[in-house]
Amino acid sequence: MKWLPVLPQQCILLMTCLLMVLEAVPIDIDKTKVKGEGHVEGEKVENPSGKLSRELDLVSHHVRTRLDELKRQEVARLRMLIKAKMDSVQDTGLDHQALLKQFEHLNHQNPDTFEPKDLDMLIKAATSDLENYDKTRHEEFKKYEMMKEHERREYLKTLDEEKRQREESKFEEMKKKHGDHPKVHHPGSKDQLKEVWEEADGLDPNEFDPKTFFKLHDVNNDGFLDEQELEALFTKELEKVYDPKNEEDDMVEMEEERLRMREHVMNEVDINKDRLVTLEEFLRATEKKEFLEPDSWETLDQQQLFTEDELKEFESHISQQEDELRKKAEDLEKQKEELQRQQDQLQAQKQELQQVVKQMEQKKLQQGNPPAGPAGELKFQPPGEHKVGDAPKHPAGGDQPLPPVHVQEPAARTDQVQP
């Protein structure tokens, strides 16, 4: 039996619940568990190792209790899911504890309490889901670009030679215009960050300080630069290349460029691969040679996004899909014609039946039998019978009263005693 991995939504759901609980008590740290001195009251405790799960030991008791409850609920949900799958195939006698191993976002050996290991596993599972999501986005973007080129070439086939050359010239002109933009700094380099420091933050570039820069752009003040906060740093660079008002600039390509920049910085800076950049990781990256003397950054218009062989394979796949859709359309058209034929046949049978009923009624009239109504009642009264309340009309003579009718008196009884 093949089991599917846990859905990304399930990991994200549990992570969301976890963060909601943690954010509900932003300064609720049990200071009796913090060793060492020198921390000011309410000061944020830095995590020197950059391992988020170790901070779980610092939260207060009621937060840990709530996390334990969430974990028990999730384990119960997974067990119900496994039981439902087992019942659906009528398979019994299996070890549910062993089956829980397939779910990699919780420590199944401890189903009762939420521990740092659970947080590590949860972050790892969520990170894997996000990486798969990024990979899918790249694949979809590549298909998008190949579809654009495929449609452009198909359109050119419909034009005559003169119009085709005019369209080709226009395409090359727009391509050249798009590539004519200011230099794009290497993402995450000193030059790129100093430009943000000066133009976005409004600070003196000669006073650039990496630690201050980190704290300025840690928008939610959680001690990390997450993916959204990193992507916001590249807006100025992207505006050099893409303008939504220009016909030659594709905003879908801009978002792909933003994704590539963020992935590049994460690969260089994020040491523990948790998709979060700590202050320590950020400062360590600023000490590298690549930070001061980076290589030039190639934008999408300077790269080959797909080969001719890949485009041919894509077009072959498109052609196959079109053939399948065409065949389905033909089948549906045949079904439509068959249904129309059956409907016409039923309509003809209905008209034939109505004609037979009409002929039978006419035949009854010819034989002197009154035709019957829908409920079997007579449509007219036989002679001499009248409905209740209908008085017979007086014969010709107007309103003359009827002649008196002589009524014979009964004969006297012979046995009646005379007075």
Coordinates of C-alpha atoms in Angstrom, one line a residue:
M1 CA 0.0 0.0 0.0
K2 CA 1.4 3.4 -0.9
W3 CA 0.9 6.3 1.5
L4 CA 0.8 9.9 0.5
P5 CA 3.0 12.3 2.5
V6 CA 1.4 14.8 4.9
L7 CA -0.2 17.7 3.0
P8 CA 1.6 21.1 3.2
Q9 CA -1.6 22.6 4.5
Q10 CA -1.4 20.3 7.5
C11 CA 2.1 21.4 8.4
I12 CA 1.3 25.1 7.9
L13 CA -1.9 24.7 9.9
L14 CA 0.0 23.4 12.9
M15 CA 2.8 25.9 12.5
T16 CA 0.2 28.7 12.4
C17 CA -1.4 27.5 15.6
L18 CA 2.1 27.4 17.2
L19 CA 3.0 30.9 16.1
M20 CA -0.4 32.2 17.3
V21 CA 0.3 30.8 20.7
L22 CA 3.8 32.2 20.8
E23 CA 2.8 35.6 19.5
A24 CA 0.0 35.9 22.1
V25 CA 2.7 36.2 24.8
P26 CA 5.6 38.1 23.1
I27 CA 7.5 38.9 26.3
D28 CA 6.2 36.0 28.3
I29 CA 9.6 34.4 29.0
D30 CA 10.4 32.4 32.2
K31 CA 13.4 34.4 33.3
T32 CA 14.2 31.9 36.0
K33 CA 15.4 29.6 33.2
V34 CA 17.7 32.1 31.7
K35 CA 21.2 31.6 32.9
G36 CA 23.8 34.4 33.1
E37 CA 23.5 38.0 34.0
G38 CA 23.6 41.2 32.1
H39 CA 20.2 41.1 30.5
V40 CA 18.0 44.1 31.1
E41 CA 14.4 43.6 32.2
G42 CA 12.2 42.9 29.1
E43 CA 15.3 42.8 26.8
K44 CA 15.0 40.2 24.0
V45 CA 17.2 37.2 24.7
E46 CA 19.4 36.5 21.7
N47 CA 19.9 33.0 20.6
P48 CA 23.6 32.6 19.8
S49 CA 23.2 29.4 17.9
G50 CA 20.4 30.6 15.7
K51 CA 18.4 27.4 16.6
L52 CA 14.8 28.5 17.1
S53 CA 13.7 25.3 18.8
R54 CA 16.1 25.9 21.8
E55 CA 14.1 29.0 22.7
L56 CA 11.1 26.7 23.4
D57 CA 12.6 26.0 26.9
L58 CA 12.3 29.7 27.7
V59 CA 8.6 30.1 27.3
S60 CA 6.3 30.0 30.3
H61 CA 4.4 27.0 31.6
H62 CA 0.9 27.9 30.2
V63 CA 2.3 28.3 26.7
R64 CA 3.9 24.9 26.9
T65 CA 0.7 23.5 28.2
R66 CA -1.2 24.9 25.2
L67 CA 1.4 23.5 22.8
D68 CA 1.1 20.1 24.4
E69 CA -2.6 20.2 23.9
L70 CA -2.2 21.1 20.2
K71 CA 0.2 18.2 19.7
R72 CA -2.2 15.7 21.3
Q73 CA -5.0 17.0 19.0
E74 CA -2.7 16.6 15.9
V75 CA -1.7 13.1 16.9
A76 CA -5.3 12.1 17.5
R77 CA -6.2 13.6 14.1
L78 CA -3.5 11.5 12.4
R79 CA -4.6 8.4 14.2
M80 CA -8.1 8.9 13.1
L81 CA -6.9 9.4 9.5
I82 CA -4.9 6.2 9.6
K83 CA -7.9 4.3 11.1
A84 CA -10.2 5.7 8.4
K85 CA -7.7 4.5 5.7
M86 CA -7.5 1.1 7.3
D87 CA -11.2 0.8 7.6
S88 CA -11.6 1.8 3.9
V89 CA -9.5 -1.2 2.8
Q90 CA -10.8 -3.5 5.6
D91 CA -7.3 -4.1 6.8
T92 CA -6.9 -4.8 10.5
G93 CA -4.2 -5.7 12.9
L94 CA -1.7 -3.0 11.9
D95 CA 0.4 -1.1 14.3
H96 CA -0.8 2.5 14.3
Q97 CA 2.4 3.6 16.1
A98 CA 4.5 2.3 13.2
L99 CA 2.2 4.0 10.7
L100 CA 2.7 7.3 12.4
K101 CA 6.3 7.3 11.2
Q102 CA 5.2 8.3 7.8
F103 CA 4.3 11.7 9.2
E104 CA 7.6 13.6 9.5
H105 CA 6.3 16.8 11.1
L106 CA 5.9 15.4 14.7
N107 CA 7.8 13.2 17.1
H108 CA 5.4 10.2 17.2
Q109 CA 7.4 8.5 20.0
N110 CA 6.2 11.2 22.4
P111 CA 2.5 11.8 21.6
D112 CA 1.7 13.8 24.8
T113 CA 4.1 16.8 25.1
F114 CA 5.4 19.3 22.6
E115 CA 9.2 19.3 22.8
P116 CA 12.0 21.1 20.9
K117 CA 12.4 18.1 18.7
D118 CA 8.8 18.6 17.5
L119 CA 9.5 22.2 16.6
D120 CA 12.6 21.1 14.7
M121 CA 10.6 18.5 12.8
L122 CA 7.8 20.9 12.1
I123 CA 10.1 23.6 10.7
K124 CA 11.9 21.0 8.6
A125 CA 8.6 19.7 7.1
A126 CA 7.3 23.2 6.5
T127 CA 10.7 24.2 4.9
S128 CA 10.5 21.1 2.6
D129 CA 7.0 22.1 1.5
L130 CA 8.1 25.6 0.7
E131 CA 11.1 24.4 -1.3
N132 CA 8.8 22.2 -3.3
Y133 CA 6.5 25.2 -3.8
D134 CA 9.4 27.3 -5.1
K135 CA 10.4 24.4 -7.5
T136 CA 6.8 24.2 -8.8
R137 CA 6.8 28.0 -9.3
H138 CA 10.0 27.8 -11.4
E139 CA 8.5 25.0 -13.5
E140 CA 5.3 26.9 -14.1
F141 CA 7.2 30.0 -15.1
K142 CA 9.2 28.0 -17.6
K143 CA 6.0 26.7 -19.1
Y144 CA 4.7 30.3 -19.2
E145 CA 7.7 31.5 -21.2
M146 CA 7.5 28.6 -23.6
M147 CA 3.8 29.1 -24.1
K148 CA 4.5 32.8 -24.9
E149 CA 7.0 31.8 -27.6
H150 CA 4.8 29.1 -29.0
E151 CA 1.9 31.5 -29.4
R152 CA 4.1 34.1 -31.0
R153 CA 5.4 31.6 -33.5
E154 CA 1.9 30.3 -34.3
Y155 CA 0.7 33.9 -34.8
L156 CA 3.6 34.6 -37.3
K157 CA 2.5 31.6 -39.3
T158 CA -0.8 33.3 -40.0
L159 CA 0.8 36.4 -41.5
D160 CA 2.1 37.1 -45.0
E161 CA 5.8 37.8 -45.5
E162 CA 5.7 41.5 -45.2
K163 CA 3.6 41.5 -42.0
R164 CA 5.8 38.8 -40.5
Q165 CA 9.0 40.8 -41.0
R166 CA 7.3 43.8 -39.4
E167 CA 6.3 41.8 -36.4
E168 CA 9.8 40.3 -36.1
S169 CA 11.3 43.7 -36.1
K170 CA 8.9 45.0 -33.5
F171 CA 9.7 42.0 -31.3
E172 CA 13.4 42.6 -31.5
E173 CA 13.0 46.3 -30.8
M174 CA 10.9 45.6 -27.6
K175 CA 13.5 43.0 -26.5
K176 CA 16.3 45.5 -26.9
K177 CA 14.3 48.2 -25.1
H178 CA 13.7 45.9 -22.2
G179 CA 17.4 45.1 -21.9
D180 CA 18.4 48.7 -21.8
H181 CA 18.2 49.4 -18.1
P182 CA 20.6 50.5 -15.3
K183 CA 23.0 48.1 -13.7
V184 CA 21.4 45.7 -11.3
H185 CA 23.4 45.1 -8.2
H186 CA 24.2 41.6 -7.0
P187 CA 21.4 40.7 -4.5
G188 CA 22.6 40.8 -0.9
S189 CA 25.9 42.6 -1.8
K190 CA 27.1 45.7 0.0
D191 CA 26.3 47.9 -3.0
Q192 CA 22.8 46.6 -3.1
L193 CA 22.1 47.0 0.6
K194 CA 23.7 50.4 0.7
E195 CA 21.4 51.5 -2.1
V196 CA 18.4 50.4 0.0
W197 CA 19.9 52.2 3.0
E198 CA 20.2 55.4 1.1
E199 CA 17.1 55.5 -1.2
A200 CA 14.5 53.5 0.9
D201 CA 15.7 54.3 4.4
G202 CA 16.9 57.8 3.7
L203 CA 20.2 57.4 5.5
D204 CA 23.7 58.5 4.7
P205 CA 25.5 55.7 2.6
N206 CA 28.8 56.6 4.3
E207 CA 27.3 55.6 7.6
F208 CA 26.0 52.1 6.5
D209 CA 25.9 49.7 9.4
P210 CA 24.9 46.0 8.8
K211 CA 23.5 45.5 12.3
T212 CA 21.4 48.6 12.1
F213 CA 20.3 47.7 8.6
F214 CA 19.2 44.3 9.9
K215 CA 17.1 45.8 12.8
L216 CA 15.5 48.3 10.4
H217 CA 14.3 45.7 8.0
D218 CA 13.2 43.1 10.7
V219 CA 9.7 44.6 10.3
N220 CA 8.0 42.3 12.9
N221 CA 10.9 42.6 15.3
D222 CA 11.2 38.8 15.8
G223 CA 14.9 38.6 15.4
F224 CA 14.8 37.1 11.9
L225 CA 14.6 38.2 8.3
D226 CA 12.0 36.0 6.7
E227 CA 11.4 35.5 3.0
Q228 CA 8.9 38.4 2.7
E229 CA 11.3 40.8 4.5
L230 CA 14.1 39.7 2.2
E231 CA 12.1 40.1 -1.0
A232 CA 11.1 43.6 0.0
L233 CA 14.9 44.5 -0.1
F234 CA 15.0 43.8 -3.9
T235 CA 12.2 46.2 -4.9
K236 CA 14.6 49.0 -5.9
E237 CA 16.6 46.6 -8.1
L238 CA 13.5 45.2 -9.8
E239 CA 12.2 48.7 -10.5
K240 CA 15.4 49.3 -12.7
V241 CA 14.3 46.5 -15.0
Y242 CA 10.5 46.4 -14.9
D243 CA 7.9 49.0 -15.2
P244 CA 4.2 48.0 -15.4
K245 CA 3.5 50.9 -17.8
N246 CA 5.9 49.6 -20.4
E247 CA 4.6 47.1 -23.0
E248 CA 8.0 45.3 -23.1
D249 CA 8.1 44.6 -19.4
D250 CA 6.4 41.5 -18.2
M251 CA 5.3 41.6 -14.5
V252 CA 5.3 37.7 -14.3
E253 CA 9.0 37.8 -15.1
M254 CA 9.5 40.4 -12.4
E255 CA 8.1 38.1 -9.8
E256 CA 10.2 35.3 -11.0
E257 CA 13.3 37.6 -10.8
R258 CA 12.3 38.5 -7.2
L259 CA 12.0 34.8 -6.3
R260 CA 15.5 34.1 -7.8
M261 CA 17.0 36.9 -5.9
R262 CA 15.6 35.7 -2.6
E263 CA 16.7 32.1 -3.2
H264 CA 20.2 33.3 -4.1
V265 CA 20.5 35.3 -0.8
M266 CA 19.1 32.4 1.2
N267 CA 21.6 30.0 -0.2
E268 CA 24.5 32.3 0.6
V269 CA 23.3 33.5 4.1
D270 CA 21.0 31.0 5.6
I271 CA 23.5 28.6 7.2
N272 CA 21.1 26.2 8.9
K273 CA 18.6 26.2 6.0
D274 CA 15.6 27.0 8.0
R275 CA 14.5 29.8 5.6
L276 CA 15.1 32.4 8.3
V277 CA 18.1 34.7 8.5
T278 CA 19.4 35.5 12.0
L279 CA 21.4 38.5 12.9
E280 CA 24.5 36.3 13.4
E281 CA 24.1 34.7 9.9
F282 CA 23.6 38.2 8.4
L283 CA 26.7 39.7 10.0
R284 CA 28.8 36.6 9.1
A285 CA 27.7 37.1 5.4
T286 CA 28.8 40.7 5.4
E287 CA 32.4 39.5 6.2
K288 CA 32.7 37.4 3.1
K289 CA 34.5 38.5 0.0
E290 CA 31.4 38.1 -2.1
F291 CA 29.7 40.8 0.0
L292 CA 32.3 43.4 -0.9
E293 CA 33.3 42.1 -4.4
P294 CA 30.3 40.2 -5.9
D295 CA 30.0 38.8 -9.3
S296 CA 27.7 40.6 -11.8
W297 CA 24.1 39.6 -11.6
E298 CA 22.4 38.3 -14.8
T299 CA 18.8 39.2 -15.1
L300 CA 16.2 37.0 -16.9
D301 CA 16.6 38.8 -20.2
Q302 CA 20.3 37.9 -20.2
Q303 CA 19.7 34.1 -19.7
Q304 CA 18.4 31.4 -21.9
L305 CA 15.2 30.2 -20.2
F306 CA 14.7 27.1 -22.4
T307 CA 16.3 25.3 -25.3
E308 CA 14.8 24.6 -28.7
D309 CA 14.5 20.9 -27.8
E310 CA 12.6 21.8 -24.7
L311 CA 10.3 24.0 -26.7
K312 CA 9.7 21.3 -29.3
E313 CA 8.9 18.8 -26.5
F314 CA 6.5 21.4 -25.0
E315 CA 4.8 22.0 -28.3
S316 CA 4.5 18.3 -28.8
H317 CA 2.8 18.0 -25.5
I318 CA 0.5 20.9 -26.3
S319 CA -0.4 19.3 -29.6
Q320 CA -1.2 16.0 -27.9
Q321 CA -3.4 17.8 -25.4
E322 CA -5.2 19.6 -28.2
D323 CA -5.8 16.3 -30.0
E324 CA -7.3 14.8 -26.8
L325 CA -9.5 17.9 -26.3
R326 CA -10.6 17.8 -30.0
K327 CA -11.5 14.1 -29.6
K328 CA -13.5 14.8 -26.5
A329 CA -15.3 17.6 -28.3
E330 CA -16.1 15.3 -31.1
D331 CA -17.4 12.7 -28.7
L332 CA -19.5 15.3 -26.9
E333 CA -20.9 16.5 -30.3
K334 CA -21.9 12.9 -31.2
Q335 CA -23.6 12.5 -27.8
K336 CA -25.4 15.8 -28.4
E337 CA -26.6 14.6 -31.8
E338 CA -27.8 11.3 -30.3
L339 CA -29.7 13.0 -27.6
Q340 CA -31.3 15.3 -30.1
R341 CA -32.2 12.3 -32.2
Q342 CA -33.8 10.6 -29.2
Q343 CA -35.7 13.8 -28.3
D344 CA -37.0 14.1 -31.9
Q345 CA -38.1 10.5 -31.8
L346 CA -39.9 11.0 -28.5
Q347 CA -41.6 14.2 -29.9
A348 CA -42.8 12.2 -33.0
Q349 CA -44.2 9.4 -30.8
K350 CA -46.0 12.0 -28.7
Q351 CA -47.6 13.7 -31.7
E352 CA -48.5 10.2 -33.1
L353 CA -50.2 9.4 -29.8
Q354 CA -52.1 12.7 -29.8
Q355 CA -53.3 12.0 -33.3
V356 CA -54.6 8.5 -32.3
V357 CA -56.5 10.0 -29.4
K358 CA -58.0 12.6 -31.6
Q359 CA -59.1 10.0 -34.2
M360 CA -60.7 7.9 -31.4
E361 CA -62.8 10.9 -30.2
Q362 CA -63.9 11.7 -33.7
K363 CA -65.0 8.0 -34.1
K364 CA -67.0 8.1 -30.9
L365 CA -68.8 11.3 -32.1
Q366 CA -69.7 9.6 -35.3
Q367 CA -71.1 6.6 -33.4
G368 CA -73.3 8.9 -31.2
N369 CA -71.3 8.4 -28.0
P370 CA -70.3 11.6 -26.3
P371 CA -66.6 12.2 -26.0
A372 CA -65.2 11.9 -22.6
G373 CA -63.3 14.7 -20.8
P374 CA -59.9 14.4 -19.1
A375 CA -61.5 12.9 -16.0
G376 CA -64.0 10.7 -17.9
E377 CA -66.9 13.1 -17.4
L378 CA -69.4 13.7 -20.3
K379 CA -68.8 16.8 -22.3
F380 CA -72.6 17.4 -22.9
Q381 CA -75.9 16.3 -21.2
P382 CA -78.1 13.7 -22.9
P383 CA -81.6 15.0 -23.9
G384 CA -84.0 15.3 -21.0
E385 CA -81.4 15.7 -18.4
H386 CA -80.4 19.0 -16.8
K387 CA -78.0 20.1 -14.2
V388 CA -79.3 21.2 -10.8
G389 CA -80.5 24.8 -10.9
D390 CA -81.0 24.8 -14.7
A391 CA -84.7 25.6 -15.4
P392 CA -86.1 24.4 -18.8
K393 CA -86.6 27.3 -21.1
H394 CA -90.2 28.2 -22.1
P395 CA -91.1 27.4 -25.7
A396 CA -91.6 30.2 -28.1
G397 CA -94.0 32.6 -26.6
G398 CA -91.8 34.6 -24.3
D399 CA -92.5 34.8 -20.7
Q400 CA -96.0 33.3 -20.8
P401 CA -96.8 31.1 -17.7
L402 CA -97.3 27.5 -18.3
P403 CA -100.9 26.3 -18.5
P404 CA -102.3 24.8 -15.3
V405 CA -102.0 21.2 -15.0
H406 CA -105.1 19.3 -13.8
V407 CA -104.4 17.1 -10.9
Q408 CA -106.9 14.4 -10.1
E409 CA -108.1 14.3 -6.5
P410 CA -107.9 10.9 -4.8
A411 CA -111.2 9.0 -4.4
A412 CA -112.9 9.1 -1.1
R413 CA -112.4 6.0 1.1
T414 CA -115.6 3.9 1.4
D415 CA -114.8 2.9 4.9
Q416 CA -114.6 6.5 6.1
V417 CA -117.4 7.2 8.7
Q418 CA -119.8 9.9 7.6
P419 CA -120.5 12.6 10.2

